[in-house]
Tab-separated table of C-alpha atoms (C1' of nucleotides) in Angstrom:
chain	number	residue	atom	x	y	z
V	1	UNK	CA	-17.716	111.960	73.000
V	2	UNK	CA	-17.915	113.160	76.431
V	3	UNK	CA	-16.840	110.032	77.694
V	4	UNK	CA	-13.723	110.070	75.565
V	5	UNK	CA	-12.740	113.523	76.518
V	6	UNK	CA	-13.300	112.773	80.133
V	7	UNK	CA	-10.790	109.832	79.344
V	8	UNK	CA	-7.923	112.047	77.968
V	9	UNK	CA	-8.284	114.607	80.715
V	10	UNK	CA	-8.099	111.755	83.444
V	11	UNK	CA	-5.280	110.333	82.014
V	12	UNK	CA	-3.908	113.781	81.828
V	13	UNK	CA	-4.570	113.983	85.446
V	14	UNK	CA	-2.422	110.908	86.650
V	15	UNK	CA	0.773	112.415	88.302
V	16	UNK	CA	4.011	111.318	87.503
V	17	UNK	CA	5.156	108.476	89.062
V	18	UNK	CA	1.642	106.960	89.926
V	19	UNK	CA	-0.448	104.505	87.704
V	20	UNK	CA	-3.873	104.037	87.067
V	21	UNK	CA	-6.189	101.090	86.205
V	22	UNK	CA	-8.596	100.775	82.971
V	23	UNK	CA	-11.242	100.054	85.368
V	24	UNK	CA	-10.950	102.942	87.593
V	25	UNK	CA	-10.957	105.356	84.737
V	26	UNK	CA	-14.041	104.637	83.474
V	27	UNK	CA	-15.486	104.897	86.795
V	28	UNK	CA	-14.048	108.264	87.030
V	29	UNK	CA	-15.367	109.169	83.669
V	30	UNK	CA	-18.771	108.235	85.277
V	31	UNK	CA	-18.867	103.912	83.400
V	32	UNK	CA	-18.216	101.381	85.603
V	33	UNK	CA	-18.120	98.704	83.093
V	34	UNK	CA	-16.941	100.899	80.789
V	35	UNK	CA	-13.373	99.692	80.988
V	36	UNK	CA	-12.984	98.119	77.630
V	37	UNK	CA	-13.669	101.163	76.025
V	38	UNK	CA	-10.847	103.069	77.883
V	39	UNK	CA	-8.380	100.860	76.668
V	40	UNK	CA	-9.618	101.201	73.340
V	41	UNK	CA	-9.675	104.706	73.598
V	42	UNK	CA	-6.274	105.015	74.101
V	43	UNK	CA	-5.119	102.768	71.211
V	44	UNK	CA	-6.922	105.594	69.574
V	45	UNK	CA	-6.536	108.310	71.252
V	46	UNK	CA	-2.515	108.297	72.577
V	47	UNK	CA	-2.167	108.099	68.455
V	48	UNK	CA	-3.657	111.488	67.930
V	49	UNK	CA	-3.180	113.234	71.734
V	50	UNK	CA	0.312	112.736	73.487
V	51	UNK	CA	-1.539	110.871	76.281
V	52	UNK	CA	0.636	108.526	78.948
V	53	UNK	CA	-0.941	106.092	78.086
V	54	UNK	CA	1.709	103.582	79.498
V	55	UNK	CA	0.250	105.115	83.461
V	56	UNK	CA	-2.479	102.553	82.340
V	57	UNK	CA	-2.380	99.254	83.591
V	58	UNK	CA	-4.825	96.506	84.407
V	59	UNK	CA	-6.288	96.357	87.733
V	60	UNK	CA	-3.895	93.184	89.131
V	61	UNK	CA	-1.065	95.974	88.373
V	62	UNK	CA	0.118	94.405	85.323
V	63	UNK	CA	0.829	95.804	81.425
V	64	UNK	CA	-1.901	94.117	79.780
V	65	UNK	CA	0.460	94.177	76.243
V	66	UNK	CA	1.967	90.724	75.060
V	67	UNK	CA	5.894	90.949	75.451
V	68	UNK	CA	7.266	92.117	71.981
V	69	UNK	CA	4.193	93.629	71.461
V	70	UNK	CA	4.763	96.691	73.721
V	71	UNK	CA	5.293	95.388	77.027
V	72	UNK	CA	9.325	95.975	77.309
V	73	UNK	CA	8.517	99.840	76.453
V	74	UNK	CA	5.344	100.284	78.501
V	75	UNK	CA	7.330	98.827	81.442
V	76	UNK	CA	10.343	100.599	80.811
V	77	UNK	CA	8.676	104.117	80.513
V	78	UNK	CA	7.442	103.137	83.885
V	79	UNK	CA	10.733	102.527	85.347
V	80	UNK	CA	11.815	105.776	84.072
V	81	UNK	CA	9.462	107.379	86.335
V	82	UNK	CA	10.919	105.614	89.591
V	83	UNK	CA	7.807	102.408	89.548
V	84	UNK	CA	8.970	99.681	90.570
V	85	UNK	CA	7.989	96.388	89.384
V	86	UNK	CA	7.641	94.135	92.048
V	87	UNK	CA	6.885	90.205	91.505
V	88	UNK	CA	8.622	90.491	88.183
V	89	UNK	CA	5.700	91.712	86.319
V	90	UNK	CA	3.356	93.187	89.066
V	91	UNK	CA	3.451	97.173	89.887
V	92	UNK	CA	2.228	97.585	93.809
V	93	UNK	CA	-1.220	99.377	93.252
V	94	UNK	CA	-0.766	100.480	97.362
V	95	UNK	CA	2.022	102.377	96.429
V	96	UNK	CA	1.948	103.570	93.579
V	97	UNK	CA	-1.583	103.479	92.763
V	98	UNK	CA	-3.283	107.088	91.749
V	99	UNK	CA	-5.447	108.219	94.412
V	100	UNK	CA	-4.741	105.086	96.524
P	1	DC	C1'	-28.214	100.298	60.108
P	2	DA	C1'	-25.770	95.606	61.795
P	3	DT	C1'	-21.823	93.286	63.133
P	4	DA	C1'	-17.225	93.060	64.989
P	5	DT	C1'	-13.808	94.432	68.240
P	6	DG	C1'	-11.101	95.508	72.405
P	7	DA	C1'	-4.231	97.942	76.580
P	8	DC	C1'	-10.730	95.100	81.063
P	9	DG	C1'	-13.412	93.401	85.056
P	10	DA	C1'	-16.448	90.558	87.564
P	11	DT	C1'	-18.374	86.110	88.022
P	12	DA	C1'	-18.743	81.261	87.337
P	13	DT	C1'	-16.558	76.753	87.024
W	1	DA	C1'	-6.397	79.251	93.490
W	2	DA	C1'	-6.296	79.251	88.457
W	3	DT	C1'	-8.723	79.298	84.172
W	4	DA	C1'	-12.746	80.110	81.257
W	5	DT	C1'	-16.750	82.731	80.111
W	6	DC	C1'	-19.849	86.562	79.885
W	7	DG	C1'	-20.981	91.445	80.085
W	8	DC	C1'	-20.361	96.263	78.787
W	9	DC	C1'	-20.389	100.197	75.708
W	10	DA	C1'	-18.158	103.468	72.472
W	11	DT	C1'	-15.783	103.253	67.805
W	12	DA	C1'	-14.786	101.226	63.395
W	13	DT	C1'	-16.048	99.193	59.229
DNA sequence: CATATGACGATAT
DNA sequence: AATATCGCCATAT
């Protein structure tokens, strides 16, 4: 449990405009290899908090979601907050990384 | 209680 | 360098 809540307040804690990796949360909440769970925390989680979930990506800067399958929205909500998706698919951790 | 699962990550091939 | 495999640990069933 306290590693979930720990999740939701992290996630909570990325500012606007930045992005965080599944990997780096769960060191934050104190589990490096705890990454897995943080992604399945949010499935669970965003449904029942209003989490931004879509500030998650995968450490190579990429929406882990299949397209049709939640990628187009993920990556749009993103745009929205001024991210820019460089290579295509590929967000540029240096910049916009949280806590570079 | 045992088994399955996963929006990942690191390592091996 | 690209792809495949294994590990990890909380939830779900």
């Amino acid at each position: 449990m306290d590693f979930s809540r720990r999740v939701t307040e992290l996630i909570n804690s990325v500012p606007h405009g930045k992005v965080a990796t599944y990997g780096q949360i769960a060191r934050l909440a104190g589990n490096r290899r705890g990454a897995r769970l943080v992604s399945y925390l949010l499935h669970s989680l965003s449904e029942k908090y209003d989490l931004p979930w879509y500030r998650v990506v995968n450490r190579s800067g990429k929406i882990s979601l299949k397209p049709g399958y939640g990628y187009e929205l993920q990556r749009q909500l993103l745009e929205n907050e001024g991210i820019m998706f460089g290579n295509g698919d590929a967000i540029d951790l240096d910049k916009y990384g949280w806590q570079t």
